PDB file of C-alpha atoms and ligand atoms in Angstrom:
ATOM      1  CA  MET A   1     -81.498  65.476-112.215  1.00 57.00           C
ATOM      2  CA  THR A   2     -79.451  64.594-109.707  1.00 81.00           C
ATOM      3  CA  THR A   3     -80.450  63.366-106.307  1.00 94.00           C
ATOM      4  CA  PRO A   4     -79.152  63.853-102.607  1.00 98.00           C
ATOM      5  CA  ALA A   5     -76.619  61.797-101.245  1.00 98.00           C
ATOM      6  CA  TYR A   6     -79.292  62.308 -97.739  1.00 98.00           C
ATOM      7  CA  LYS A   7     -83.246  62.356 -97.272  1.00 98.00           C
ATOM      8  CA  ARG A   8     -82.934  63.607 -93.811  1.00 98.00           C
ATOM      9  CA  VAL A   9     -80.340  66.048 -91.828  1.00 98.00           C
ATOM     10  CA  LEU A  10     -79.009  68.083 -88.734  1.00 98.00           C
ATOM     11  CA  LEU A  11     -77.148  70.713 -90.076  1.00 98.00           C
ATOM     12  CA  LYS A  12     -75.154  72.426 -87.359  1.00 98.00           C
ATOM     13  CA  LEU A  13     -74.245  75.966 -88.719  1.00 98.00           C
ATOM     14  CA  SER A  14     -71.754  78.107 -86.290  1.00 97.00           C
ATOM     15  CA  GLY A  15     -72.911  80.927 -84.290  1.00 97.00           C
ATOM     16  CA  GLU A  16     -69.304  82.275 -84.309  1.00 96.00           C
ATOM     17  CA  ALA A  17     -69.948  82.480 -87.995  1.00 95.00           C
ATOM     18  CA  LEU A  18     -72.746  84.581 -87.712  1.00 97.00           C
ATOM     19  CA  MET A  19     -70.807  87.480 -87.007  1.00 96.00           C
ATOM     20  CA  GLY A  20     -69.059  87.820 -90.551  1.00 95.00           C
ATOM     21  CA  ASP A  21     -66.182  90.220 -90.425  1.00 95.00           C
ATOM     22  CA  ASP A  22     -68.162  91.890 -87.060  1.00 96.00           C
ATOM     23  CA  ALA A  23     -67.327  91.937 -83.738  1.00 93.00           C
ATOM     24  CA  TYR A  24     -70.278  90.882 -82.464  1.00 93.00           C
ATOM     25  CA  GLY A  25     -73.666  89.925 -83.197  1.00 97.00           C
ATOM     26  CA  ILE A  26     -75.823  89.364 -86.190  1.00 98.00           C
ATOM     27  CA  ASN A  27     -74.555  90.375 -90.130  1.00 97.00           C
ATOM     28  CA  ARG A  28     -77.156  90.880 -91.902  1.00 97.00           C
ATOM     29  CA  ALA A  29     -75.374  89.964 -95.838  1.00 97.00           C
ATOM     30  CA  THR A  30     -73.946  87.004 -93.673  1.00 97.00           C
ATOM     31  CA  ILE A  31     -76.743  85.338 -92.526  1.00 98.00           C
ATOM     32  CA  GLU A  32     -78.642  86.243 -95.816  1.00 98.00           C
ATOM     33  CA  ARG A  33     -75.710  83.995 -97.275  1.00 97.00           C
ATOM     34  CA  MET A  34     -76.952  81.018 -94.644  1.00 97.00           C
ATOM     35  CA  VAL A  35     -79.747  80.987 -95.533  1.00 98.00           C
ATOM     36  CA  ALA A  36     -79.066  80.950 -99.934  1.00 97.00           C
ATOM     37  CA  ASP A  37     -77.490  77.808 -99.063  1.00 97.00           C
ATOM     38  CA  VAL A  38     -80.157  76.313 -96.953  1.00 98.00           C
ATOM     39  CA  ALA A  39     -82.835  77.003 -99.259  1.00 97.00           C
ATOM     40  CA  GLU A  40     -80.770  75.862-101.684  1.00 96.00           C
ATOM     41  CA  ILE A  41     -80.923  72.129-100.201  1.00 96.00           C
ATOM     42  CA  SER A  42     -84.224  72.284 -98.845  1.00 96.00           C
ATOM     43  CA  LYS A  43     -85.543  72.775-102.278  1.00 96.00           C
ATOM     44  CA  LEU A  44     -84.338  69.749-103.151  1.00 96.00           C
ATOM     45  CA  GLY A  45     -86.535  67.972-101.352  1.00 96.00           C
ATOM     46  CA  VAL A  46     -84.048  67.327 -98.166  1.00 98.00           C
ATOM     47  CA  GLU A  47     -85.765  67.248 -94.837  1.00 98.00           C
ATOM     48  CA  LEU A  48     -83.514  69.922 -92.284  1.00 98.00           C
ATOM     49  CA  ALA A  49     -83.592  70.723 -88.557  1.00 98.00           C
ATOM     50  CA  ILE A  50     -80.842  73.220 -87.569  1.00 98.00           C
ATOM     51  CA  VAL A  51     -79.327  73.981 -84.514  1.00 98.00           C
ATOM     52  CA  ILE A  52     -77.139  77.270 -84.051  1.00 98.00           C
ATOM     53  CA  GLY A  53     -74.764  78.001 -81.800  1.00 98.00           C
ATOM     54  CA  GLY A  54     -74.649  81.093 -79.887  1.00 98.00           C
ATOM     55  CA  GLY A  55     -70.774  82.142 -80.351  1.00 95.00           C
ATOM     56  CA  ASN A  56     -71.370  85.350 -81.641  1.00 97.00           C
ATOM     57  CA  ILE A  57     -72.908  86.516 -78.603  1.00 97.00           C
ATOM     58  CA  PHE A  58     -72.145  84.476 -75.613  1.00 95.00           C
ATOM     59  CA  ARG A  59     -70.343  81.077 -73.916  1.00 93.00           C
ATOM     60  CA  GLY A  60     -70.628  80.051 -71.058  1.00 92.00           C
ATOM     61  CA  VAL A  61     -66.466  79.584 -71.070  1.00 93.00           C
ATOM     62  CA  ALA A  62     -65.783  83.061 -72.291  1.00 93.00           C
ATOM     63  CA  PRO A  63     -63.581  85.338 -70.976  1.00 91.00           C
ATOM     64  CA  GLY A  64     -66.557  87.409 -70.229  1.00 90.00           C
ATOM     65  CA  ALA A  65     -68.215  84.958 -68.708  1.00 92.00           C
ATOM     66  CA  GLN A  66     -65.079  84.973 -66.092  1.00 93.00           C
ATOM     67  CA  GLY A  67     -65.843  85.028 -62.236  1.00 95.00           C
ATOM     68  CA  MET A  68     -69.403  84.264 -63.075  1.00 96.00           C
ATOM     69  CA  ASP A  69     -71.411  80.522 -61.657  1.00 97.00           C
ATOM     70  CA  ARG A  70     -71.052  78.425 -64.915  1.00 97.00           C
ATOM     71  CA  ALA A  71     -74.768  77.351 -64.629  1.00 97.00           C
ATOM     72  CA  THR A  72     -76.184  81.097 -65.125  1.00 97.00           C
ATOM     73  CA  ALA A  73     -73.358  81.659 -67.773  1.00 97.00           C
ATOM     74  CA  ASP A  74     -74.493  78.341 -69.310  1.00 97.00           C
ATOM     75  CA  TYR A  75     -78.044  79.044 -69.530  1.00 98.00           C
ATOM     76  CA  MET A  76     -77.519  82.822 -70.813  1.00 97.00           C
ATOM     77  CA  GLY A  77     -75.302  81.186 -73.357  1.00 97.00           C
ATOM     78  CA  MET A  78     -78.558  79.086 -74.438  1.00 98.00           C
ATOM     79  CA  LEU A  79     -80.535  82.069 -74.387  1.00 98.00           C
ATOM     80  CA  ALA A  80     -77.751  83.352 -77.151  1.00 98.00           C
ATOM     81  CA  THR A  81     -78.920  80.214 -79.284  1.00 98.00           C
ATOM     82  CA  VAL A  82     -82.679  81.249 -78.668  1.00 98.00           C
ATOM     83  CA  MET A  83     -82.056  85.070 -80.282  1.00 98.00           C
ATOM     84  CA  ASN A  84     -79.632  83.421 -83.229  1.00 98.00           C
ATOM     85  CA  SER A  85     -82.666  80.587 -84.205  1.00 98.00           C
ATOM     86  CA  LEU A  86     -85.204  83.297 -84.039  1.00 98.00           C
ATOM     87  CA  ALA A  87     -83.212  85.604 -86.349  1.00 98.00           C
ATOM     88  CA  LEU A  88     -82.432  82.017 -88.403  1.00 98.00           C
ATOM     89  CA  ALA A  89     -86.505  81.811 -88.827  1.00 98.00           C
ATOM     90  CA  ASP A  90     -87.140  84.666 -90.010  1.00 98.00           C
ATOM     91  CA  ALA A  91     -84.773  85.514 -92.622  1.00 98.00           C
ATOM     92  CA  MET A  92     -85.748  82.198 -93.861  1.00 98.00           C
ATOM     93  CA  ARG A  93     -89.366  83.445 -93.501  1.00 98.00           C
ATOM     94  CA  GLN A  94     -88.130  86.680 -95.595  1.00 98.00           C
ATOM     95  CA  ALA A  95     -86.574  84.172 -98.140  1.00 98.00           C
ATOM     96  CA  GLY A  96     -89.778  82.311 -98.545  1.00 98.00           C
ATOM     97  CA  LEU A  97     -89.129  79.232 -96.400  1.00 98.00           C
ATOM     98  CA  THR A  98     -91.233  77.282 -93.959  1.00 98.00           C
ATOM     99  CA  ALA A  99     -89.529  77.080 -90.247  1.00 98.00           C
ATOM    100  CA  ARG A 100     -90.514  76.593 -86.986  1.00 98.00           C
ATOM    101  CA  VAL A 101     -88.404  77.094 -83.421  1.00 98.00           C
ATOM    102  CA  MET A 102     -88.812  74.386 -80.963  1.00 98.00           C
ATOM    103  CA  SER A 103     -86.402  75.379 -77.825  1.00 98.00           C
ATOM    104  CA  ALA A 104     -85.466  73.137 -75.392  1.00 98.00           C
ATOM    105  CA  ILE A 105     -86.098  75.139 -72.382  1.00 98.00           C
ATOM    106  CA  GLY A 106     -89.619  76.720 -71.615  1.00 98.00           C
ATOM    107  CA  ILE A 107     -90.283  80.329 -72.860  1.00 98.00           C
ATOM    108  CA  GLU A 108     -93.913  79.782 -74.145  1.00 97.00           C
ATOM    109  CA  GLN A 109     -94.122  83.619 -75.631  1.00 97.00           C
ATOM    110  CA  VAL A 110     -91.674  83.542 -77.346  1.00 97.00           C
ATOM    111  CA  VAL A 111     -91.243  80.414 -79.248  1.00 97.00           C
ATOM    112  CA  GLU A 112     -92.936  76.307 -78.906  1.00 98.00           C
ATOM    113  CA  PRO A 113     -91.358  73.788 -76.708  1.00 98.00           C
ATOM    114  CA  TYR A 114     -89.321  71.480 -77.641  1.00 98.00           C
ATOM    115  CA  VAL A 115     -91.571  67.956 -78.437  1.00 98.00           C
ATOM    116  CA  ARG A 116     -90.120  64.919 -80.065  1.00 98.00           C
ATOM    117  CA  PRO A 117     -93.462  64.459 -82.409  1.00 98.00           C
ATOM    118  CA  LYS A 118     -94.298  67.697 -83.299  1.00 98.00           C
ATOM    119  CA  ALA A 119     -90.683  68.151 -84.830  1.00 98.00           C
ATOM    120  CA  LEU A 120     -91.216  64.734 -87.151  1.00 98.00           C
ATOM    121  CA  GLN A 121     -94.350  65.373 -88.012  1.00 98.00           C
ATOM    122  CA  TYR A 122     -92.692  69.642 -89.148  1.00 98.00           C
ATOM    123  CA  LEU A 123     -90.028  67.630 -90.453  1.00 98.00           C
ATOM    124  CA  GLU A 124     -92.749  64.967 -93.061  1.00 98.00           C
ATOM    125  CA  GLU A 125     -94.517  68.193 -93.744  1.00 98.00           C
ATOM    126  CA  GLY A 126     -91.295  70.311 -95.430  1.00 97.00           C
ATOM    127  CA  LYS A 127     -90.620  72.159 -92.769  1.00 98.00           C
ATOM    128  CA  ILE A 128     -87.275  73.482 -91.685  1.00 98.00           C
ATOM    129  CA  VAL A 129     -87.396  73.154 -87.782  1.00 98.00           C
ATOM    130  CA  VAL A 130     -84.191  74.689 -86.111  1.00 98.00           C
ATOM    131  CA  PHE A 131     -83.579  73.538 -82.686  1.00 98.00           C
ATOM    132  CA  ALA A 132     -82.894  76.635 -79.684  1.00 98.00           C
ATOM    133  CA  ALA A 133     -81.355  76.607 -76.407  1.00 98.00           C
ATOM    134  CA  GLY A 134     -79.186  73.933 -77.188  1.00 98.00           C
ATOM    135  CA  THR A 135     -80.310  70.383 -74.782  1.00 98.00           C
ATOM    136  CA  GLY A 136     -81.924  72.717 -72.497  1.00 98.00           C
ATOM    137  CA  ASN A 137     -79.071  71.841 -69.628  1.00 98.00           C
ATOM    138  CA  PRO A 138     -75.634  73.805 -68.910  1.00 98.00           C
ATOM    139  CA  PHE A 139     -72.362  71.788 -69.407  1.00 97.00           C
ATOM    140  CA  PHE A 140     -73.212  71.205 -72.856  1.00 98.00           C
ATOM    141  CA  THR A 141     -72.795  72.340 -75.995  1.00 98.00           C
ATOM    142  CA  THR A 142     -74.849  73.053 -79.095  1.00 98.00           C
ATOM    143  CA  ASP A 143     -72.445  70.479 -81.243  1.00 98.00           C
ATOM    144  CA  THR A 144     -73.798  67.985 -78.339  1.00 98.00           C
ATOM    145  CA  ALA A 145     -77.275  69.166 -79.042  1.00 98.00           C
ATOM    146  CA  ALA A 146     -77.078  68.704 -83.033  1.00 98.00           C
ATOM    147  CA  ALA A 147     -75.998  65.039 -81.864  1.00 98.00           C
ATOM    148  CA  LEU A 148     -78.355  64.846 -79.454  1.00 98.00           C
ATOM    149  CA  ARG A 149     -81.947  66.030 -81.372  1.00 98.00           C
ATOM    150  CA  GLY A 150     -79.891  64.730 -84.914  1.00 98.00           C
ATOM    151  CA  SER A 151     -80.042  61.049 -83.061  1.00 98.00           C
ATOM    152  CA  GLU A 152     -83.227  61.598 -81.644  1.00 98.00           C
ATOM    153  CA  ILE A 153     -84.881  62.444 -84.848  1.00 98.00           C
ATOM    154  CA  GLY A 154     -83.486  59.905 -87.242  1.00 98.00           C
ATOM    155  CA  ALA A 155     -80.809  62.337 -88.842  1.00 98.00           C
ATOM    156  CA  GLN A 156     -78.329  59.787 -91.621  1.00 98.00           C
ATOM    157  CA  ILE A 157     -76.349  62.648 -90.316  1.00 98.00           C
ATOM    158  CA  VAL A 158     -74.914  65.735 -88.560  1.00 98.00           C
ATOM    159  CA  LEU A 159     -73.316  68.466 -90.872  1.00 98.00           C
ATOM    160  CA  LYS A 160     -71.197  70.662 -89.130  1.00 98.00           C
ATOM    161  CA  ALA A 161     -70.664  73.969 -90.434  1.00 98.00           C
ATOM    162  CA  THR A 162     -68.611  75.902 -89.398  1.00 97.00           C
ATOM    163  CA  LYS A 163     -65.408  78.261 -90.043  1.00 96.00           C
ATOM    164  CA  VAL A 164     -62.586  76.096 -91.515  1.00 97.00           C
ATOM    165  CA  ASP A 165     -63.114  73.398 -94.062  1.00 97.00           C
ATOM    166  CA  GLY A 166     -62.922  69.899 -91.858  1.00 98.00           C
ATOM    167  CA  VAL A 167     -60.788  68.147 -89.566  1.00 98.00           C
ATOM    168  CA  TYR A 168     -57.408  69.311 -89.304  1.00 98.00           C
ATOM    169  CA  THR A 169     -55.160  67.409 -87.336  1.00 98.00           C
ATOM    170  CA  ALA A 170     -54.161  70.727 -84.841  1.00 98.00           C
ATOM    171  CA  ASP A 171     -56.760  73.744 -85.205  1.00 98.00           C
ATOM    172  CA  PRO A 172     -55.863  75.372 -88.368  1.00 97.00           C
ATOM    173  CA  LYS A 173     -56.362  79.011 -87.096  1.00 96.00           C
ATOM    174  CA  LYS A 174     -53.697  78.113 -84.541  1.00 97.00           C
ATOM    175  CA  ASP A 175     -51.030  75.658 -86.323  1.00 97.00           C
ATOM    176  CA  PRO A 176     -50.384  76.752 -89.852  1.00 96.00           C
ATOM    177  CA  SER A 177     -49.566  73.608 -90.356  1.00 98.00           C
ATOM    178  CA  ALA A 178     -51.444  71.396 -89.661  1.00 98.00           C
ATOM    179  CA  THR A 179     -52.812  69.160 -92.189  1.00 98.00           C
ATOM    180  CA  ARG A 180     -57.081  68.450 -93.077  1.00 98.00           C
ATOM    181  CA  TYR A 181     -58.179  65.001 -92.756  1.00 98.00           C
ATOM    182  CA  ALA A 182     -60.279  63.669 -95.651  1.00 98.00           C
ATOM    183  CA  SER A 183     -62.185  60.954 -93.139  1.00 98.00           C
ATOM    184  CA  ILE A 184     -61.411  60.049 -89.465  1.00 98.00           C
ATOM    185  CA  SER A 185     -63.079  58.335 -87.587  1.00 98.00           C
ATOM    186  CA  PHE A 186     -64.910  58.757 -83.900  1.00 98.00           C
ATOM    187  CA  ASP A 187     -61.921  56.858 -81.222  1.00 98.00           C
ATOM    188  CA  GLU A 188     -59.161  58.768 -83.703  1.00 98.00           C
ATOM    189  CA  ALA A 189     -60.948  62.221 -82.976  1.00 98.00           C
ATOM    190  CA  ILE A 190     -61.418  61.798 -79.362  1.00 98.00           C
ATOM    191  CA  ALA A 191     -58.018  60.237 -78.428  1.00 98.00           C
ATOM    192  CA  LYS A 192     -56.431  62.854 -80.458  1.00 98.00           C
ATOM    193  CA  HIS A 193     -57.830  65.455 -78.833  1.00 98.00           C
ATOM    194  CA  LEU A 194     -59.207  67.809 -81.752  1.00 98.00           C
ATOM    195  CA  GLN A 195     -61.449  70.540 -80.788  1.00 96.00           C
ATOM    196  CA  VAL A 196     -63.579  71.042 -83.250  1.00 97.00           C
ATOM    197  CA  MET A 197     -65.998  69.801 -81.713  1.00 97.00           C
ATOM    198  CA  ASP A 198     -66.295  68.516 -78.037  1.00 94.00           C
ATOM    199  CA  ALA A 199     -65.693  64.624 -77.063  1.00 97.00           C
ATOM    200  CA  THR A 200     -69.637  64.642 -75.847  1.00 98.00           C
ATOM    201  CA  ALA A 201     -70.831  65.226 -79.335  1.00 98.00           C
ATOM    202  CA  PHE A 202     -68.112  63.014 -81.013  1.00 98.00           C
ATOM    203  CA  ALA A 203     -68.815  60.274 -78.295  1.00 98.00           C
ATOM    204  CA  LEU A 204     -72.882  60.341 -78.504  1.00 98.00           C
ATOM    205  CA  CYS A 205     -72.627  59.740 -82.018  1.00 98.00           C
ATOM    206  CA  ARG A 206     -70.635  57.170 -82.303  1.00 98.00           C
ATOM    207  CA  ASP A 207     -72.744  55.507 -79.877  1.00 98.00           C
ATOM    208  CA  GLN A 208     -75.733  56.086 -82.320  1.00 98.00           C
ATOM    209  CA  LYS A 209     -73.351  55.371 -85.349  1.00 98.00           C
ATOM    210  CA  LEU A 210     -74.336  58.699 -86.572  1.00 98.00           C
ATOM    211  CA  PRO A 211     -71.312  59.935 -88.733  1.00 98.00           C
ATOM    212  CA  ILE A 212     -70.541  63.563 -88.915  1.00 98.00           C
ATOM    213  CA  LYS A 213     -69.274  66.322 -91.903  1.00 98.00           C
ATOM    214  CA  VAL A 214     -67.261  69.309 -90.877  1.00 98.00           C
ATOM    215  CA  PHE A 215     -67.160  71.672 -93.565  1.00 98.00           C
ATOM    216  CA  SER A 216     -66.530  75.602 -94.314  1.00 98.00           C
ATOM    217  CA  ILE A 217     -70.048  77.647 -94.109  1.00 96.00           C
ATOM    218  CA  VAL A 218     -67.543  80.665 -95.452  1.00 95.00           C
ATOM    219  CA  LYS A 219     -67.212  78.357 -98.986  1.00 95.00           C
ATOM    220  CA  PRO A 220     -69.655  79.489-101.579  1.00 92.00           C
ATOM    221  CA  GLY A 221     -71.790  75.516-102.920  1.00 95.00           C
ATOM    222  CA  ALA A 222     -70.380  73.761 -99.786  1.00 98.00           C
ATOM    223  CA  LEU A 223     -73.706  72.678 -98.486  1.00 98.00           C
ATOM    224  CA  LYS A 224     -75.093  72.011-101.540  1.00 98.00           C
ATOM    225  CA  SER A 225     -71.900  69.497-102.569  1.00 98.00           C
ATOM    226  CA  VAL A 226     -71.905  67.846 -98.961  1.00 98.00           C
ATOM    227  CA  VAL A 227     -75.953  67.271 -99.254  1.00 98.00           C
ATOM    228  CA  MET A 228     -75.456  65.884-103.017  1.00 97.00           C
ATOM    229  CA  GLY A 229     -72.262  63.344-101.326  1.00 96.00           C
ATOM    230  CA  ASP A 230     -69.367  65.164-103.318  1.00 96.00           C
ATOM    231  CA  ASP A 231     -66.013  65.049-101.374  1.00 96.00           C
ATOM    232  CA  GLU A 232     -66.078  67.777 -99.392  1.00 98.00           C
ATOM    233  CA  GLY A 233     -64.737  68.428 -95.888  1.00 98.00           C
ATOM    234  CA  THR A 234     -64.197  65.753 -93.374  1.00 98.00           C
ATOM    235  CA  LEU A 235     -65.933  62.508 -93.052  1.00 98.00           C
ATOM    236  CA  VAL A 236     -66.008  61.261 -88.521  1.00 98.00           C
ATOM    237  CA  HIS A 237     -66.983  57.889 -89.086  1.00 98.00           C
ATOM    238  CA  VAL A 238     -67.909  54.775 -86.660  1.00 97.00           C
TER     239      VAL A 238
HETATM  240  N1  ATP B 301     -58.680  69.510 -84.745  1.00 69.84           N
HETATM  241  C1  ATP B 301     -59.139  70.852 -85.403  1.00 69.84           C
HETATM  242  N2  ATP B 301     -59.231  70.936 -86.777  1.00 69.84           N
HETATM  243  C2  ATP B 301     -60.316  71.855 -86.949  1.00 69.84           C
HETATM  244  N3  ATP B 301     -60.906  72.897 -86.481  1.00 69.84           N
HETATM  245  C3  ATP B 301     -60.486  73.121 -85.254  1.00 69.84           C
HETATM  246  C4  ATP B 301     -59.346  72.211 -84.749  1.00 69.84           C
HETATM  247  N4  ATP B 301     -59.267  72.155 -83.287  1.00 69.84           N
HETATM  248  C5  ATP B 301     -60.050  73.075 -83.199  1.00 69.84           C
HETATM  249  N5  ATP B 301     -60.811  73.535 -84.461  1.00 69.84           N
HETATM  250  C6  ATP B 301     -61.433  74.981 -84.510  1.00 69.84           C
HETATM  251  O1  ATP B 301     -62.818  74.659 -83.826  1.00 69.84           O
HETATM  252  C7  ATP B 301     -63.386  75.592 -84.515  1.00 69.84           C
HETATM  253  C8  ATP B 301     -65.225  75.400 -84.982  1.00 69.84           C
HETATM  254  O2  ATP B 301     -65.495  74.731 -83.274  1.00 69.84           O
HETATM  255  P1  ATP B 301     -66.806  76.182 -82.210  1.00 69.84           P
HETATM  256  O3  ATP B 301     -67.419  75.000 -81.904  1.00 69.84           O
HETATM  257  O4  ATP B 301     -65.530  77.143 -81.669  1.00 69.84           O
HETATM  258  O5  ATP B 301     -66.929  76.693 -83.752  1.00 69.84           O
HETATM  259  P2  ATP B 301     -67.957  76.545 -84.242  1.00 69.84           P
HETATM  260  O6  ATP B 301     -69.235  75.190 -83.518  1.00 69.84           O
HETATM  261  O7  ATP B 301     -67.886  76.951 -85.545  1.00 69.84           O
HETATM  262  O8  ATP B 301     -69.173  77.971 -83.374  1.00 69.84           O
HETATM  263  P3  ATP B 301     -70.280  77.864 -82.714  1.00 69.84           P
HETATM  264  O9  ATP B 301     -69.919  76.963 -81.366  1.00 69.84           O
HETATM  265  O10 ATP B 301     -70.412  79.522 -82.299  1.00 69.84           O
HETATM  266  O11 ATP B 301     -71.525  77.796 -83.308  1.00 69.84           O
HETATM  267  C9  ATP B 301     -62.876  76.174 -86.005  1.00 69.84           C
HETATM  268  O12 ATP B 301     -63.085  77.303 -85.733  1.00 69.84           O
HETATM  269  C10 ATP B 301     -61.319  76.146 -85.380  1.00 69.84           C
HETATM  270  O13 ATP B 301     -60.558  76.824 -84.853  1.00 69.84           O
HETATM  271  O1  LIG B 302     -77.216  72.198 -74.669  1.00 69.84           O
HETATM  272  C1  LIG B 302     -76.244  73.681 -74.231  1.00 69.84           C
HETATM  273  C2  LIG B 302     -76.181  74.248 -75.145  1.00 69.84           C
HETATM  274  C3  LIG B 302     -74.931  75.535 -75.306  1.00 69.84           C
HETATM  275  N1  LIG B 302     -74.719  75.745 -73.845  1.00 69.84           N
HETATM  276  C4  LIG B 302     -74.303  77.596 -73.731  1.00 69.84           C
HETATM  277  O2  LIG B 302     -74.495  77.958 -74.967  1.00 69.84           O
HETATM  278  C5  LIG B 302     -73.272  78.500 -75.657  1.00 69.84           C
HETATM  279  C6  LIG B 302     -73.177  78.599 -76.550  1.00 69.84           C
HETATM  280  O3  LIG B 302     -72.849  77.538 -77.688  1.00 69.84           O
HETATM  281  P1  LIG B 302     -71.711  76.827 -78.307  1.00 69.84           P
HETATM  282  O4  LIG B 302     -71.923  75.611 -78.533  1.00 69.84           O
HETATM  283  O5  LIG B 302     -70.700  77.304 -77.822  1.00 69.84           O
HETATM  284  O6  LIG B 302     -72.209  77.893 -79.744  1.00 69.84           O
HETATM  285  C7  LIG B 302     -72.230  77.439 -74.892  1.00 69.84           C
HETATM  286  O7  LIG B 302     -70.704  78.327 -74.408  1.00 69.84           O
HETATM  287  C8  LIG B 302     -72.837  77.119 -73.229  1.00 69.84           C
HETATM  288  O8  LIG B 302     -72.515  78.069 -72.143  1.00 69.84           O
HETATM  289  C9  LIG B 302     -75.453  75.237 -73.172  1.00 69.84           C
HETATM  290  O9  LIG B 302     -75.164  75.269 -71.505  1.00 69.84           O
HETATM  291  N2  LIG B 302     -75.435  74.172 -73.032  1.00 69.84           N
END
């Protein structure tokens, strides 16, 4: 019997990865695969909170938002994360998991509002909490929401599950000669302007001494390996 390395984690799931091979939206097989990974670690007894991005639907800084008022576009982006959160929670329900969605912006007819003590209660009860609508503020991202909520719930680590398998010297999708770090400090990641996460998220985690693990959501078994403390992805540390 193996023991997970963490009791409570904040998992940041890539919204963009939800598209799978589609051009837009939520790919059914992809979301089911993600949920199967989540179920595996939930069954290990790890308390799990999730933030999911919105890049598969809308980003305030995307070309499609050009010409729009930035704050308005960002609110649209936050609503996109609500849709992804609802889809994720529903897929988890179908897989036999109990999830609760909590929104940072008030849409009570759709999802319950984010209330920190309630979120902590759900986690203690073994429910999976999905934090929707990012931080609730424009000019931020869901990476920063993951850093913020991770800090608030006392997570031991933020797990950033994305389309690449770690932090590289440059964007590996644009520079094939880029090499992967096994680990890197927050200060170095910020100083080198590594774009895998935004600097606000890095700075908040650094100040809160909350490590981040960046790893591939596409690689089978990677999430479990990370939770078991195996050498997987890139650790970003103080
Ligand atoms: N130095 C780097 N190392 C690794 N990836 C990088 C780097 N610089 C840029 N990237 C890019 O950052 C992307 C991950 O961040 P991004 O926030 O865009 O996506 P995400 O979090 O997976 O999606 P979403 O915002 O929809 O949740 C990777 O797919 C990669 O192409
Ligand atoms: O706190 C937040 C979180 C998100 N947004 C907006 O939503 C989109 C989608 O989030 P991603 O992290 O890019 O997946 C983001 O581009 C912002 O437009 C926000 O304003 N505030």
